[in-house]
mmCIF file of C-alpha atoms and ligand atoms in Angstrom:
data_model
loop_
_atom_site.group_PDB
_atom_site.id
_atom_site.type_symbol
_atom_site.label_atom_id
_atom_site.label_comp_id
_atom_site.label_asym_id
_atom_site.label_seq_id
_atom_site.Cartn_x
_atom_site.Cartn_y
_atom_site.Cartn_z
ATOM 1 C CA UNK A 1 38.723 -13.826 5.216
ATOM 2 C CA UNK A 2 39.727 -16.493 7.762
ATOM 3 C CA UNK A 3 37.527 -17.875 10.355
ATOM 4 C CA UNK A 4 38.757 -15.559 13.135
ATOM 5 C CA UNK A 5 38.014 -12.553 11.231
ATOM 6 C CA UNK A 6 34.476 -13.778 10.558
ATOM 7 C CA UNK A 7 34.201 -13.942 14.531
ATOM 8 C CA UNK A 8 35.945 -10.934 14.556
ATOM 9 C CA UNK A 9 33.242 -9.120 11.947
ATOM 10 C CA UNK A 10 30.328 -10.774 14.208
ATOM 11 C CA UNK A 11 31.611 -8.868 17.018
ATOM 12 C CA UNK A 12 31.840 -5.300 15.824
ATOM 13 C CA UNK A 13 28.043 -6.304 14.312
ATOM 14 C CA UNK A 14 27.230 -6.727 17.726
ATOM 15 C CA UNK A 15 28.509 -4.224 19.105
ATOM 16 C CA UNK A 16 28.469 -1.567 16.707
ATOM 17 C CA UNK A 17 24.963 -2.301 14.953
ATOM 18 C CA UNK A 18 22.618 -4.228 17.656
ATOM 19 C CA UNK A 19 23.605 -2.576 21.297
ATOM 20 C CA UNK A 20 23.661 1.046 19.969
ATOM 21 C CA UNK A 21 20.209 0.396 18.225
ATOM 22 C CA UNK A 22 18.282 -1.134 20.969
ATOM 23 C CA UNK A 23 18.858 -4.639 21.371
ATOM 24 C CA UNK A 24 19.471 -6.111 24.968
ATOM 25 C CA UNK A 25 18.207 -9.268 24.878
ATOM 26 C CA UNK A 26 21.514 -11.063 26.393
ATOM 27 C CA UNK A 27 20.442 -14.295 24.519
ATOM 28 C CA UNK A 28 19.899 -12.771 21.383
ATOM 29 C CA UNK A 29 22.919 -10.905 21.066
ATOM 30 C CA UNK A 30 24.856 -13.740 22.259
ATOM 31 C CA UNK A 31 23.273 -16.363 18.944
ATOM 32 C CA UNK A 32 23.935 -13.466 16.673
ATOM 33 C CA UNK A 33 27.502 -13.324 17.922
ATOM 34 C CA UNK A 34 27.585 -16.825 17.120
ATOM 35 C CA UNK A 35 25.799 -17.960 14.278
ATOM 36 C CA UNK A 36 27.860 -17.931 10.822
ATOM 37 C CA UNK A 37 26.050 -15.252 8.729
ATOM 38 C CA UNK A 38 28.081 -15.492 5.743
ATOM 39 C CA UNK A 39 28.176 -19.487 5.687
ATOM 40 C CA UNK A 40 24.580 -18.991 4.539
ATOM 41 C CA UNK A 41 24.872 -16.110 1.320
ATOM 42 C CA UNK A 42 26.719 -17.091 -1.459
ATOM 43 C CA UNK A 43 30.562 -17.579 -2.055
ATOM 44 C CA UNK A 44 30.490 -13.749 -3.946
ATOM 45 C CA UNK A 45 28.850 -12.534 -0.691
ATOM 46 C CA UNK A 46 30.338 -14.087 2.364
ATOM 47 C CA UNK A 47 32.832 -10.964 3.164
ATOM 48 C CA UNK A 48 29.808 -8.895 3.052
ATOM 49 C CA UNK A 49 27.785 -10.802 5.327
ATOM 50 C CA UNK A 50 28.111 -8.713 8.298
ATOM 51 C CA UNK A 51 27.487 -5.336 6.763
ATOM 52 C CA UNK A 52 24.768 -3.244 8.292
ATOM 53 C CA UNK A 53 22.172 -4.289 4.604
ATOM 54 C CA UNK A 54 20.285 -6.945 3.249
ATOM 55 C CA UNK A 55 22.066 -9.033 0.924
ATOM 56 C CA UNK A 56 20.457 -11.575 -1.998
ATOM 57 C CA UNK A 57 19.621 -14.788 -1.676
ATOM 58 C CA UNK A 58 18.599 -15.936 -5.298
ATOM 59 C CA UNK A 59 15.297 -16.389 -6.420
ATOM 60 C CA UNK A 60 14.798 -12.402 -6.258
ATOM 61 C CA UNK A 61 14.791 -12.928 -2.514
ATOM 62 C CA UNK A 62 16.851 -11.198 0.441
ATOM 63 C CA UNK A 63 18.345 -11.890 3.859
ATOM 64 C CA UNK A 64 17.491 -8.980 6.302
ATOM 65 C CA UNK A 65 19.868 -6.911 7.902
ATOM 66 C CA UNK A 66 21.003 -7.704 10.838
ATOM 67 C CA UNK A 67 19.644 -5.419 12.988
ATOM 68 C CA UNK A 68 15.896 -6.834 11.690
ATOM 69 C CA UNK A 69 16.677 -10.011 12.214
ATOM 70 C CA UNK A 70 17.832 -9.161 15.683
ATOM 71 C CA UNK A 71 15.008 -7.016 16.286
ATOM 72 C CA UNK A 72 12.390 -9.760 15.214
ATOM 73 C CA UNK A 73 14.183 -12.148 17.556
ATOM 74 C CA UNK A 74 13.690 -10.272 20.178
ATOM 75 C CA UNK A 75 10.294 -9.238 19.849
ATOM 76 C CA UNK A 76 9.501 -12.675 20.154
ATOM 77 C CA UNK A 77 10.805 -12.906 24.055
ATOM 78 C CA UNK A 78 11.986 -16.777 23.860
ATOM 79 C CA UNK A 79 13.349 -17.826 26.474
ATOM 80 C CA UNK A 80 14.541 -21.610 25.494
ATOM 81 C CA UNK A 81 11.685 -24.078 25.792
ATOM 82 C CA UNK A 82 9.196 -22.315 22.976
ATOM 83 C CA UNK A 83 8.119 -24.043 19.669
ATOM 84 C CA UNK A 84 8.558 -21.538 17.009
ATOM 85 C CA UNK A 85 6.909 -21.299 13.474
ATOM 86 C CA UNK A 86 8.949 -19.049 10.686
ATOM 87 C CA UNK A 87 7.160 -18.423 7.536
ATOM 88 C CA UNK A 88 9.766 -17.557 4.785
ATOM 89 C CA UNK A 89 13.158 -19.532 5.500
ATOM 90 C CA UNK A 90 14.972 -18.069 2.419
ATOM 91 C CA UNK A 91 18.732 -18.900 3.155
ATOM 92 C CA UNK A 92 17.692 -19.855 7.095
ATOM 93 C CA UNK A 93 20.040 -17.588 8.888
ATOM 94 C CA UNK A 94 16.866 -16.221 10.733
ATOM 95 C CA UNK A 95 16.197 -19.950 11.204
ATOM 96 C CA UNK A 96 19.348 -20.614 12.912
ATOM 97 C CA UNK A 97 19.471 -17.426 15.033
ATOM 98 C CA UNK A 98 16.016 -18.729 15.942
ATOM 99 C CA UNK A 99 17.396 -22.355 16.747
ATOM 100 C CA UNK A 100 19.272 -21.062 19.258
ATOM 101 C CA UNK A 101 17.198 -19.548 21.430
ATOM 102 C CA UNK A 102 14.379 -21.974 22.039
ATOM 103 C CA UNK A 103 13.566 -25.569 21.346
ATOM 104 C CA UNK A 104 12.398 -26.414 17.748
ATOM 105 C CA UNK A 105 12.040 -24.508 14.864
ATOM 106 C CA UNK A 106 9.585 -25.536 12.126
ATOM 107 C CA UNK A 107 10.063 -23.387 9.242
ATOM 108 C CA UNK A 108 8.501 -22.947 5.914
ATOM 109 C CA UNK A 109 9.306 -21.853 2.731
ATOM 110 C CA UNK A 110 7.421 -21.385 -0.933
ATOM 111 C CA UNK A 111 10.663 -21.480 -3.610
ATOM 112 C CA UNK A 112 11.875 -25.052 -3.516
ATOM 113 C CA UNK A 113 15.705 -23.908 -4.192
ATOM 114 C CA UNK A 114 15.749 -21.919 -1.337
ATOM 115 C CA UNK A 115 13.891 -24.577 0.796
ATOM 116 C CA UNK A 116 16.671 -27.249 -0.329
ATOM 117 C CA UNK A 117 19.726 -25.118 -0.320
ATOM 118 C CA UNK A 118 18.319 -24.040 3.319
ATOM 119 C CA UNK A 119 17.978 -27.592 4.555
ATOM 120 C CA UNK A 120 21.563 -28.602 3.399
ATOM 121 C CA UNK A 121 23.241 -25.496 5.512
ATOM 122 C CA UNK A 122 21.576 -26.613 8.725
ATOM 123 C CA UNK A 123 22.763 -30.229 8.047
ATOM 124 C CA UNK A 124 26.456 -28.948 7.425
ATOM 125 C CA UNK A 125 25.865 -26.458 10.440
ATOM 126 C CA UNK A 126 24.277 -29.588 12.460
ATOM 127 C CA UNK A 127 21.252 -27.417 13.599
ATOM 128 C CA UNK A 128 19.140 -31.089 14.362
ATOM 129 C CA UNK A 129 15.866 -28.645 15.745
ATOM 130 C CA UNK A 130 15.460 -27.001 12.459
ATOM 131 C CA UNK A 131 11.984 -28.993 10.364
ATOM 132 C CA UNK A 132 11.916 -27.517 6.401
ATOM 133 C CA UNK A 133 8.627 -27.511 4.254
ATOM 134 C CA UNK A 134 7.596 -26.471 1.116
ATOM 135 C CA UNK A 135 4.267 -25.244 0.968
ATOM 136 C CA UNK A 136 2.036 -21.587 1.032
ATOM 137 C CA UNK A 137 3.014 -20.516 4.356
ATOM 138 C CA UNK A 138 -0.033 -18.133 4.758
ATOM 139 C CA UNK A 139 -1.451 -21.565 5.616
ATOM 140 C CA UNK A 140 0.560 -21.958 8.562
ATOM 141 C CA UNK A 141 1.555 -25.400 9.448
ATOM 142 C CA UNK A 142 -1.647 -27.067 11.528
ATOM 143 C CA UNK A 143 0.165 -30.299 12.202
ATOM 144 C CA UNK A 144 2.280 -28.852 14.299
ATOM 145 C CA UNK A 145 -0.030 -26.093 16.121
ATOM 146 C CA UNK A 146 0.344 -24.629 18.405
ATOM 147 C CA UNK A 147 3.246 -22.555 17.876
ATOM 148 C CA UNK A 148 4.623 -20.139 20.926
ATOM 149 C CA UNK A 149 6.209 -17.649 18.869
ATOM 150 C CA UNK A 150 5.529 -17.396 15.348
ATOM 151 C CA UNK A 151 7.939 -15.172 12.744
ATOM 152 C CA UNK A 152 6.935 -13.918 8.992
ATOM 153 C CA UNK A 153 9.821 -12.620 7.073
ATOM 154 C CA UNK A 154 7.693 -11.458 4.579
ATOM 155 C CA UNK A 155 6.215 -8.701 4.122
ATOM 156 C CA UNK A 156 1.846 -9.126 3.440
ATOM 157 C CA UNK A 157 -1.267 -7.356 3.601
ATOM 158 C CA UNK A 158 -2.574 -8.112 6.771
ATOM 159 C CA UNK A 159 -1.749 -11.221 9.635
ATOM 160 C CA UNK A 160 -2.353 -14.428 7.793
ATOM 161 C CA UNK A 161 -5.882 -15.930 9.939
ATOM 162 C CA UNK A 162 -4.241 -19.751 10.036
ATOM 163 C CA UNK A 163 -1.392 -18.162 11.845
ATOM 164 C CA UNK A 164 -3.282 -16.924 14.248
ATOM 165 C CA UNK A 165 -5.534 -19.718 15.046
ATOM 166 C CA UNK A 166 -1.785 -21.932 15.130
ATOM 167 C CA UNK A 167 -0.615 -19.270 17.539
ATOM 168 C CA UNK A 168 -0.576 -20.631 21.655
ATOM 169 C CA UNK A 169 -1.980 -18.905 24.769
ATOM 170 C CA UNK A 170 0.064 -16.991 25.643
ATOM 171 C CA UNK A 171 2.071 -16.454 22.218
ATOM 172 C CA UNK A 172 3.894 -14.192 20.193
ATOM 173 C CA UNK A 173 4.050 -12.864 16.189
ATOM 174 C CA UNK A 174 6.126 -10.648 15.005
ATOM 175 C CA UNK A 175 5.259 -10.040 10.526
ATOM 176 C CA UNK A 176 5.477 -6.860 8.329
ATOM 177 C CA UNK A 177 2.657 -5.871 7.590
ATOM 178 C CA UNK A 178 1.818 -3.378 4.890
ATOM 179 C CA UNK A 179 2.060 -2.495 1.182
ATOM 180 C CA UNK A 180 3.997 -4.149 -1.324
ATOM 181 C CA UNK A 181 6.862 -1.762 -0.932
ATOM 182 C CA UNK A 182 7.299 -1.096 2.576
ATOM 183 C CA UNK A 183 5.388 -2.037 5.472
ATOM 184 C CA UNK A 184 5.372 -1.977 9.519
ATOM 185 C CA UNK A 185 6.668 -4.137 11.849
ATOM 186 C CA UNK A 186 3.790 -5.444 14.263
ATOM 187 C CA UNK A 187 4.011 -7.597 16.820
ATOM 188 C CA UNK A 188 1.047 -9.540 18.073
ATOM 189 C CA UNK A 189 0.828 -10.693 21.619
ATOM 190 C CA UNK A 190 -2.113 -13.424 22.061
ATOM 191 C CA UNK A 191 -2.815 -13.584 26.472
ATOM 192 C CA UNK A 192 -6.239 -14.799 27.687
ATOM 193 C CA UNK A 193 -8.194 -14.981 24.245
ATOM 194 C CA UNK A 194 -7.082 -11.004 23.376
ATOM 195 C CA UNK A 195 -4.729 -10.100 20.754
ATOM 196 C CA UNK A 196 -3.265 -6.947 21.388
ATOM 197 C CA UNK A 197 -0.832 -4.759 18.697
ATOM 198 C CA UNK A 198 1.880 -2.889 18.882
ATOM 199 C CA UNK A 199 4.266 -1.224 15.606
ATOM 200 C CA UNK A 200 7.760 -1.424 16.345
ATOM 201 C CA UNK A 201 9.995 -0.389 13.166
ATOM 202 C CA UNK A 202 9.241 1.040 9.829
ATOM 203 C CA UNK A 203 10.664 -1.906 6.896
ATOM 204 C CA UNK A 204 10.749 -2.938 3.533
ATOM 205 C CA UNK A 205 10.654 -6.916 2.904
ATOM 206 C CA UNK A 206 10.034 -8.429 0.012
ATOM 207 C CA UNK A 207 6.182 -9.676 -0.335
ATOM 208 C CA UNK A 208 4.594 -12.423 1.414
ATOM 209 C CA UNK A 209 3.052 -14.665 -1.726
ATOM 210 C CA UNK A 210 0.603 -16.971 -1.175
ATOM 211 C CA UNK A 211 -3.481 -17.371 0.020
ATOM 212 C CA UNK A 212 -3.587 -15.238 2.804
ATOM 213 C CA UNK A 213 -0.875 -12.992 1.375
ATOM 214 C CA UNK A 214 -0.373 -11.040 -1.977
ATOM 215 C CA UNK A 215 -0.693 -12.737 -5.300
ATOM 216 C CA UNK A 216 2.109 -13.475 -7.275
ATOM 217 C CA UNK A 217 3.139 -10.493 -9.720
HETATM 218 N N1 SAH B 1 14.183 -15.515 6.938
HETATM 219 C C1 SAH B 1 14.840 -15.455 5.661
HETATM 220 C C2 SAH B 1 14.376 -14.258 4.864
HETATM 221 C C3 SAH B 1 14.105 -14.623 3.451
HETATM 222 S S1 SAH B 1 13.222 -13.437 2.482
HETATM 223 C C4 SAH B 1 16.356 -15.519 5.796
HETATM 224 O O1 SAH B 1 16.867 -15.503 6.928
HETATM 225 O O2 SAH B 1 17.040 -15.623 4.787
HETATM 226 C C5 SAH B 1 11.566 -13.997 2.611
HETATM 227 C C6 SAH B 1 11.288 -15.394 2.118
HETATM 228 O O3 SAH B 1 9.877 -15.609 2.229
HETATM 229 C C7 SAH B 1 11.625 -15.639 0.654
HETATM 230 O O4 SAH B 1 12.518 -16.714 0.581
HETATM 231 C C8 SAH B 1 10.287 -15.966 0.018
HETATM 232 O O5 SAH B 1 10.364 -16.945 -1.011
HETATM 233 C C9 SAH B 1 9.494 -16.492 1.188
HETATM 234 N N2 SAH B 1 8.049 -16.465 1.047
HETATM 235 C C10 SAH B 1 7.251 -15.522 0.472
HETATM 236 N N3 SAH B 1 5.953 -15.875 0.559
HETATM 237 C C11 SAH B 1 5.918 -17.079 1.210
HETATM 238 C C12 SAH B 1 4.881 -17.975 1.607
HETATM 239 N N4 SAH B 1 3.582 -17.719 1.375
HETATM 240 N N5 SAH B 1 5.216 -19.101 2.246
HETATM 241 C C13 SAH B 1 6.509 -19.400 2.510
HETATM 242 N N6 SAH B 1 7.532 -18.602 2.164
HETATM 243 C C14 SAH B 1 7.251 -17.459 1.519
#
């Protein structure tokens, strides 16, 4: 496929898996319009990339579908100027998406071949507000606390308690939370010391690994 018919697939993903489903946030639908899905899956993959599925990463890992990532993003409500925390970068499309909508993305990630692989698509892709670690994630990343939005593309047991001592007043968290085969989407809105709940989708991710999270299998 050439470049224009990757734009071209973006487009009808837009328009023919986000808008029908429920996604309005302008500025979401306009980064997932615009960031290069398939220049982050694997050669094999790439004319795949906009299908409504996950697809494999390596490492026994997964990029969402679109329509999660989308729905994620916008649960998160940033509006440019936020400093956002994502625990699981995997490939780091959610990364990107993420990248474009507020102002620096710190991102963490437990497989170091994922982590690396990640950090050399944002250098090709020149995403300079992307910062890569590799550590437990369940641990959050104090150095940089507070976070205003913080994102958990796994899937774990419960909300990770160093994530939400890193997350700001006001803030937002969106994770999966569940068993190891499918879970519920919460988001977590932190506003005047209360944390309040809400379940937004019913999904399947693979498993958050770590302290706060499940052990390894
Ligand atoms: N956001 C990613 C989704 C990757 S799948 C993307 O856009 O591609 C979830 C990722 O979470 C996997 O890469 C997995 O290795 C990672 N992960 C699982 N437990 C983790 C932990 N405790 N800390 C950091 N990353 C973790």
């Amino acid at each position: 496929m050439s470049m224009n018919d990757y734009a071209t697939a973006r487009a009808r993903m837009v328009h023919e898996q986000l808008i029908p489903r429920g996604i309005k946030d302008k500025r979401v639908l306009e980064a997932m319009s615009v960031v290069p899905r398939h220049l982050f899956v694997e050669d094999a993959l790439q004319s795949q990339a906009y299908g409504d599925f996950p697809l494999p990463i390596g490492e026994g890992q997964t990029i969402s579908q679109p329509y999660i990532v989308a729905l994620m993003t916008q649960a998160l409500a940033l509006r440019g100027e936020e400093k956002v925390l994502e625990i699981g970068t995997g490939c780091g499309y959610q990364a990107a998406v993420l990248a474009q909508l507020c102002h620096k993305v710190y991102t963490v990630e437990r497989i170091k071949q994922l982590a690396i692989r990640a950090r050399k698509t944002f250098d090709r892709l020149r995403y300079l507000n992307i910062v890569c670690r590799i550590d437990d994630g369940t641990l959050g990343w104090p150095q940089h606390a507070p976070y205003d939005a913080i994102i958990v593309t796994a899937g774990g047991p419960r909300i990770p308690d160093p994530l939400l001592e890193q997350l700001a007043d006001p803030g937002r968290l969106v994770m999966p939370v569940g068993d190891r085969l499918s879970q519920q989407l919460v988001v977590l809105e932190k506003r005047d010391g209360e944390c309040r709940q809400q379940v937004i989708e019913h999904v399947r991710f693979v498993s958050l690994i770590g302290d706060h999270g499940w052990r390894e299998l």
